[in-house]
Short mmCIF file of C-alpha atoms in Angstrom, two decimals:
data_model
loop_
_atom_site.label_atom_id
_atom_site.label_comp_id
_atom_site.label_asym_id
_atom_site.label_seq_id
_atom_site.Cartn_x
_atom_site.Cartn_y
_atom_site.Cartn_z
CA MET S 1 16.53 33.94 -44.11
CA GLN S 2 19.42 31.73 -45.33
CA ILE S 3 20.50 31.17 -48.90
CA ASN S 4 22.42 27.50 -49.86
CA PHE S 5 24.61 29.73 -51.87
CA TYR S 6 25.05 25.90 -54.32
CA TYR S 7 21.18 25.63 -55.47
CA VAL S 8 21.04 29.48 -55.83
CA PHE S 9 24.49 29.73 -57.65
CA TYR S 10 23.39 26.37 -60.10
CA SER S 11 19.47 28.04 -60.82
CA PHE S 12 21.07 31.66 -61.16
CA LEU S 13 24.13 30.11 -62.96
CA HIS S 14 23.11 32.75 -66.09
CA VAL S 15 21.96 35.84 -64.44
CA ILE S 16 25.38 35.98 -62.68
CA SER S 17 27.03 39.42 -62.55
CA PHE S 18 30.36 40.54 -61.84
CA ILE S 19 32.15 44.32 -61.56
CA LEU S 20 34.76 45.42 -62.88
CA ASP S 21 36.38 45.27 -66.31
CA TYR S 22 39.16 44.22 -69.31
CA PHE S 23 38.76 40.74 -69.06
CA ARG S 24 35.39 38.09 -68.98
CA PRO S 25 35.81 35.07 -67.03
CA ARG S 26 34.23 32.36 -67.51
CA LEU S 27 31.97 29.75 -64.92
CA GLU S 28 33.37 26.59 -65.10
CA SER S 29 33.00 22.61 -64.05
CA THR S 30 35.63 20.94 -62.25
CA GLU S 31 36.31 17.86 -64.33
CA ASP S 32 39.52 17.02 -63.40
CA LYS S 33 41.91 19.08 -65.63
CA ASP S 34 46.07 20.17 -65.56
CA PRO S 35 46.24 22.45 -63.04
CA ASN S 36 49.77 24.15 -64.34
CA CYS S 37 48.18 23.75 -68.37
CA CYS S 38 47.38 28.17 -68.30
CA GLY S 39 48.40 31.22 -66.92
CA SER S 40 45.65 32.53 -66.09
CA SER S 41 43.10 32.05 -63.49
CA THR S 42 39.76 32.38 -63.16
CA LEU S 43 36.62 32.34 -60.77
CA VAL S 44 34.89 27.88 -60.83
CA VAL S 45 32.10 26.67 -59.91
CA ASN S 46 33.02 23.41 -57.48
CA HIS S 47 29.37 21.96 -57.98
CA ASP S 48 30.19 18.87 -56.30
CA SER S 49 31.41 20.70 -53.02
CA SER S 50 29.38 23.72 -52.85
CA THR S 51 32.55 25.92 -53.14
CA LEU S 52 33.48 28.68 -54.50
CA ASP S 53 37.35 27.72 -56.45
CA ALA S 54 39.60 30.41 -58.22
CA LYS S 55 41.46 27.73 -60.28
CA ARG S 56 43.45 27.83 -63.73
CA ASP S 57 41.97 29.48 -66.36
CA THR S 58 41.04 25.43 -68.59
CA ARG S 59 40.11 27.35 -71.47
CA ASP S 60 41.10 25.58 -75.20
CA PRO S 61 43.93 27.93 -75.39
CA CYS S 62 45.26 25.61 -73.04
CA THR S 63 46.06 22.79 -75.43
CA LEU S 64 48.08 24.58 -77.88
CA GLY S 65 50.97 25.49 -75.21
CA ASP S 66 52.27 28.03 -73.24
CA ASN S 67 53.63 29.69 -75.50
CA VAL S 68 51.21 30.19 -78.16
CA GLN S 69 48.95 31.55 -74.94
CA ASP S 70 51.50 33.86 -73.95
CA GLU S 71 51.65 35.57 -77.70
CA GLU S 72 48.18 35.90 -77.54
CA TYR S 73 48.05 37.19 -74.03
CA PHE S 74 51.60 39.35 -74.82
CA ARG S 75 49.25 40.35 -78.63
CA SER S 76 46.14 41.51 -76.78
CA TYR S 77 48.72 44.56 -74.91
CA ALA S 78 50.11 45.51 -77.83
CA ASP S 79 46.55 46.52 -79.01
CA VAL S 80 45.84 50.56 -77.93
CA THR S 81 42.21 49.29 -77.13
CA ILE S 82 42.78 47.69 -73.58
CA HIS S 83 45.05 50.99 -72.34
CA GLU S 84 42.47 53.33 -73.37
CA GLU S 85 39.99 51.48 -70.85
CA MET S 86 42.30 51.66 -68.33
CA LEU S 87 43.92 55.19 -68.71
CA ARG S 88 39.83 56.81 -69.30
CA ASP S 89 39.91 54.77 -65.62
CA ALA S 90 39.98 57.88 -63.94
CA VAL S 91 39.06 56.52 -60.34
CA ARG S 92 41.75 53.25 -60.40
CA THR S 93 45.08 55.23 -62.67
CA ASN S 94 44.38 57.90 -59.61
CA ALA S 95 43.98 55.74 -56.46
CA TYR S 96 47.79 54.88 -58.02
CA ARG S 97 49.31 58.34 -58.61
CA TYR S 98 48.10 59.00 -54.91
CA ALA S 99 49.38 56.01 -53.66
CA ILE S 100 52.97 56.65 -54.98
CA LEU S 101 52.61 60.14 -53.88
CA LYS S 102 51.54 59.63 -50.91
CA ASN S 103 54.09 57.62 -49.57
CA TYR S 104 57.31 59.80 -52.14
CA GLU S 105 59.35 59.05 -48.69
CA SER S 106 59.09 55.25 -49.19
CA ILE S 107 59.80 56.09 -52.81
CA ARG S 108 62.58 58.70 -53.09
CA GLY S 109 66.63 57.65 -54.72
CA LYS S 110 65.05 54.08 -54.33
CA VAL S 111 63.99 51.35 -57.36
CA VAL S 112 60.71 50.72 -58.69
CA VAL S 113 59.82 47.61 -61.01
CA ASP S 114 56.97 48.62 -62.20
CA VAL S 115 55.56 44.54 -62.95
CA GLY S 116 53.38 44.76 -66.18
CA ALA S 117 54.33 48.37 -66.87
CA GLY S 118 51.37 49.15 -69.90
CA THR S 119 52.07 52.58 -71.51
CA GLY S 120 54.27 53.46 -68.60
CA ILE S 121 52.41 55.46 -66.78
CA LEU S 122 52.77 53.64 -63.15
CA SER S 123 56.58 54.19 -63.53
CA ILE S 124 56.21 57.88 -64.57
CA PHE S 125 54.51 58.74 -60.99
CA CYS S 126 57.26 56.70 -58.77
CA VAL S 127 59.96 59.13 -60.71
CA HIS S 128 57.30 62.11 -59.62
CA ALA S 129 57.92 60.59 -56.64
CA GLY S 130 61.27 60.81 -56.91
CA ALA S 131 62.44 57.14 -57.82
CA LYS S 132 66.26 57.17 -58.01
CA HIS S 133 65.37 54.30 -60.45
CA VAL S 134 62.49 52.18 -62.60
CA TYR S 135 62.55 49.36 -64.31
CA ALA S 136 59.11 48.73 -66.33
CA ILE S 137 58.59 45.40 -66.86
CA GLU S 138 56.39 44.95 -70.52
CA ALA S 139 56.68 42.02 -72.28
CA SER S 140 54.01 43.15 -75.40
CA GLU S 141 55.08 44.98 -78.09
CA MET S 142 53.69 47.96 -76.37
CA ALA S 143 57.06 48.69 -74.89
CA LYS S 144 58.04 50.30 -78.25
CA GLN S 145 55.26 53.07 -77.22
CA THR S 146 56.04 52.69 -73.89
CA ARG S 147 59.99 54.30 -74.75
CA LYS S 148 59.01 56.76 -76.74
CA ILE S 149 56.47 58.02 -73.74
CA VAL S 150 59.36 57.95 -71.75
CA GLU S 151 61.43 60.12 -73.18
CA GLU S 152 58.95 62.42 -74.58
CA ASN S 153 57.97 62.89 -70.62
CA LYS S 154 62.33 63.63 -71.11
CA MET S 155 63.01 60.45 -68.18
CA ALA S 156 64.63 57.71 -70.43
CA ASP S 157 67.65 57.76 -68.09
CA ARG S 158 65.37 57.56 -65.15
CA ILE S 159 63.05 54.87 -66.86
CA THR S 160 64.91 51.31 -68.03
CA VAL S 161 62.25 49.77 -70.10
CA VAL S 162 62.23 45.77 -69.79
CA ASN S 163 61.14 44.70 -73.14
CA LYS S 164 60.64 40.70 -71.76
CA LYS S 165 58.68 38.51 -69.81
CA VAL S 166 59.32 39.08 -66.15
CA GLU S 167 60.45 34.84 -65.83
CA ASP S 168 63.66 36.30 -67.94
CA ALA S 169 64.34 39.17 -67.74
CA SER S 170 67.08 39.85 -65.38
CA LEU S 171 68.71 43.20 -63.46
CA PRO S 172 71.55 44.73 -62.16
CA VAL S 173 70.14 45.52 -58.63
CA LYS S 174 67.21 44.32 -56.17
CA ALA S 175 64.65 46.54 -55.98
CA ASP S 176 63.01 48.74 -52.80
CA VAL S 177 59.56 48.95 -54.18
CA ILE S 178 57.54 46.82 -56.94
CA VAL S 179 53.67 48.51 -58.51
CA SER S 180 52.27 46.90 -60.08
CA GLU S 181 48.44 47.65 -61.79
CA TRP S 182 47.54 43.07 -61.83
CA MET S 183 43.74 42.47 -60.87
CA GLY S 184 40.91 41.68 -63.43
CA TYR S 185 37.27 40.68 -63.36
CA ASN S 186 36.71 38.58 -60.21
CA LEU S 187 40.48 39.67 -59.45
CA LEU S 188 42.67 36.31 -59.81
CA TYR S 189 42.00 36.26 -64.35
CA GLU S 190 44.16 37.92 -65.72
CA SER S 191 48.21 35.90 -65.33
CA MET S 192 49.09 39.04 -64.11
CA LEU S 193 49.11 38.54 -60.28
CA GLN S 194 51.53 35.21 -61.15
CA SER S 195 54.32 37.09 -62.29
CA VAL S 196 53.45 40.38 -59.92
CA LEU S 197 54.29 37.39 -57.34
CA HIS S 198 57.76 36.20 -59.48
CA ALA S 199 59.53 39.70 -59.35
CA ARG S 200 58.78 39.66 -55.96
CA ASP S 201 60.35 36.65 -54.65
CA LYS S 202 62.94 37.48 -57.72
CA TRP S 203 64.62 41.16 -57.02
CA LEU S 204 62.12 42.92 -53.63
CA LYS S 205 64.28 43.16 -51.24
CA LYS S 206 63.48 42.24 -47.38
CA ASP S 207 61.77 45.17 -46.31
CA GLY S 208 60.71 46.12 -49.18
CA LEU S 209 57.37 47.42 -50.42
CA MET S 210 54.30 45.68 -52.52
CA PHE S 211 51.59 48.58 -53.94
CA PRO S 212 49.18 47.55 -53.61
CA SER S 213 50.26 45.34 -50.44
CA SER S 214 46.83 43.69 -49.55
CA ALA S 215 43.40 42.42 -51.62
CA GLU S 216 40.32 41.35 -51.44
CA LEU S 217 38.04 39.88 -52.51
CA VAL S 218 34.20 39.73 -51.88
CA ILE S 219 30.86 38.27 -53.13
CA ALA S 220 27.32 38.85 -52.73
CA PRO S 221 23.74 37.90 -53.69
CA PHE S 222 21.91 41.42 -55.53
CA THR S 223 18.46 41.24 -56.56
CA ASP S 224 17.51 43.78 -59.68
CA GLU S 225 13.86 44.24 -61.00
CA ASP S 226 15.39 46.14 -63.88
CA LEU S 227 13.35 45.55 -66.93
CA ASP S 228 16.12 46.49 -69.84
CA LEU S 229 18.20 43.47 -67.63
CA ARG S 230 15.53 41.23 -67.99
CA ARG S 231 14.48 41.72 -71.20
CA ALA S 232 18.69 41.55 -72.22
CA ILE S 233 18.83 38.32 -70.17
CA GLU S 234 16.02 36.68 -72.32
CA PHE S 235 16.75 38.30 -75.63
CA SER S 236 20.31 36.12 -74.65
CA TYR S 237 18.83 32.82 -73.24
CA PHE S 238 16.75 32.08 -73.45
CA ASP S 239 16.37 33.35 -76.97
CA ARG S 240 20.15 32.06 -78.32
CA LEU S 241 18.20 28.61 -77.36
CA GLU S 242 15.06 28.79 -78.85
CA ILE S 243 16.70 29.03 -82.11
CA TRP S 244 17.81 25.72 -82.48
CA ASN S 245 14.50 24.56 -81.97
CA GLU S 246 13.24 26.65 -84.66
CA MET S 247 16.06 24.85 -86.98
CA LYS S 248 14.08 22.13 -88.26
CA GLN S 249 11.16 24.39 -89.41
CA SER S 250 13.40 27.31 -91.24
CA TYR S 251 15.85 24.60 -92.93
CA LYS S 252 13.64 21.08 -92.15
CA VAL S 253 16.22 19.88 -89.77
CA SER S 254 16.07 19.18 -86.58
CA MET S 255 18.73 20.26 -83.72
CA GLU S 256 17.09 20.16 -80.93
CA SER S 257 20.59 18.27 -78.94
CA MET S 258 22.39 21.12 -78.95
CA ARG S 259 19.58 22.99 -77.45
CA GLU S 260 21.39 21.29 -73.86
CA TYR S 261 25.40 21.98 -75.45
CA ALA S 262 24.35 25.74 -75.90
CA LYS S 263 22.56 26.55 -72.37
CA HIS S 264 26.01 24.74 -70.86
CA CYS S 265 28.13 27.72 -73.05
CA ILE S 266 25.73 30.32 -73.09
CA SER S 267 26.09 29.65 -69.40
CA ASN S 268 29.31 30.29 -68.68
CA ASN S 269 29.35 34.07 -70.02
CA VAL S 270 28.46 37.12 -67.26
CA HIS S 271 26.65 40.36 -67.53
CA VAL S 272 29.35 42.97 -66.16
CA ARG S 273 27.54 46.07 -64.89
CA CYS S 274 27.45 48.57 -61.53
CA LEU S 275 25.28 47.99 -59.34
CA SER S 276 23.56 50.28 -56.81
CA PRO S 277 24.00 49.26 -53.06
CA GLU S 278 19.96 49.23 -52.94
CA ASN S 279 20.71 46.24 -55.28
CA ILE S 280 22.58 44.36 -52.44
CA ILE S 281 20.38 42.28 -50.68
CA SER S 282 22.99 40.63 -47.64
CA HIS S 283 26.09 41.02 -46.37
CA GLY S 284 29.14 40.87 -48.63
CA VAL S 285 31.39 37.91 -47.28
CA PRO S 286 35.08 37.70 -47.87
CA VAL S 287 35.96 34.83 -50.28
CA CYS S 288 39.63 36.14 -50.41
CA LYS S 289 42.05 38.14 -48.37
CA LEU S 290 45.43 38.31 -50.15
CA ASP S 291 47.93 39.36 -48.20
CA LEU S 292 50.57 40.37 -51.43
CA TYR S 293 53.51 40.05 -48.66
CA LYS S 294 53.17 35.63 -48.14
CA VAL S 295 51.11 34.34 -50.02
CA ASN S 296 52.77 32.54 -52.95
CA GLN S 297 51.41 31.46 -56.08
CA ASN S 298 50.78 27.58 -54.97
CA ASP S 299 48.00 29.75 -52.59
CA LEU S 300 46.20 30.94 -55.48
CA LYS S 301 45.95 27.49 -57.54
CA CYS S 302 42.18 26.71 -55.93
CA ILE S 303 41.12 29.45 -53.67
CA LYS S 304 37.56 27.70 -51.53
CA LYS S 305 35.24 29.04 -48.89
CA GLU S 306 32.31 27.64 -47.63
CA PHE S 307 29.44 30.65 -46.49
CA GLU S 308 26.32 31.16 -46.51
CA PHE S 309 24.15 34.55 -46.87
CA VAL S 310 21.06 35.93 -44.40
CA CYS S 311 19.33 39.13 -46.27
CA PHE S 312 18.22 41.50 -44.75
CA GLY S 313 14.34 41.21 -46.00
CA SER S 314 12.16 39.35 -48.86
CA SER S 315 12.86 40.09 -52.36
CA HIS S 316 13.66 38.90 -55.49
CA LEU S 317 17.65 36.74 -56.06
CA HIS S 318 19.08 37.50 -59.51
CA GLY S 319 21.87 36.50 -58.97
CA PHE S 320 25.53 37.34 -57.73
CA VAL S 321 27.64 39.79 -57.47
CA THR S 322 31.75 39.89 -56.61
CA TRP S 323 33.83 43.29 -55.99
CA PHE S 324 37.33 43.60 -54.99
CA THR S 325 39.62 46.35 -52.06
CA VAL S 326 43.92 46.14 -52.73
CA SER S 327 45.00 48.34 -50.16
CA PHE S 328 48.12 49.85 -50.98
CA PRO S 329 51.00 51.69 -47.51
CA GLY S 330 50.15 54.29 -46.27
CA ASP S 331 46.50 53.32 -45.21
CA ILE S 332 44.78 54.19 -48.88
CA GLN S 333 42.57 51.74 -50.92
CA LEU S 334 40.79 51.03 -54.46
CA SER S 335 37.86 49.53 -53.95
CA THR S 336 35.59 48.22 -56.94
CA SER S 337 31.99 47.55 -53.62
CA PRO S 338 29.24 48.99 -54.60
CA TYR S 339 28.95 51.06 -51.17
CA VAL S 340 31.85 53.31 -52.85
CA GLU S 341 31.30 56.14 -54.64
#
């Protein structure tokens, strides 16, 4: 069975489910907006050409200006909650730890730049692997805590915390290695990747290493007969639309004209949950493959992919799920695929 991506995706827009954590992406129409307005990327469904576009995030904060948006972004990273979530993700953190320690021969005695260092845990892993010196770049107020953690681990002579944006920072030497935990929803949602590429072009030596070194985003259709899910969807979608019909009875004020606007707003949200392999009803199709040594920022402004799905059999289609895989030197991978434990 062949499925036309445009028709099905549009029909089931409100039940799309994505795997991964940290940020909530938006599904937006492709009206003309300034592609340089914001610094983060998001998943966009192009209703005109049936392609999947990864474009600049064009939400309202753009109108506030880059400086205000940057302040809001880095303020969110100064809060402890997001760092708790990252560190509780043992699979993700251990994958980085294993990749860094396994590549100790390439890190020992070398200069490392940690982009978006957060708590500094990746910087500390690099010191464990024998790094000569690590520059932990963290633009948010979390940098104050990063310094305390570095001192707590008696590594102040090996790790320098730089409390600036990558674009504004300067280092005394070139880097042999760049590490960064930049992935977000749908791989590209966070603006961290642009900063990583900036750091690569600015500091990485010609034969330097990137951790991770490549990334791939995959999409596939899924089915899920879970009653709890359907009830949650019905409450979050249909009941939220019905409230506008009830205004006349409740307050003698008609607001039925709000239904279409509410439908558009609600459809911009996605459901974040895990799926089992049996829920996937077709082979996944790569949306994009990124070589972190070669990709540039212009390549990320508009990522397009035309494809079709051939399903395994007959079943209900409830939406689409995306997952990604990033690869590190030494054939080490971190994947959010439902096929990986």
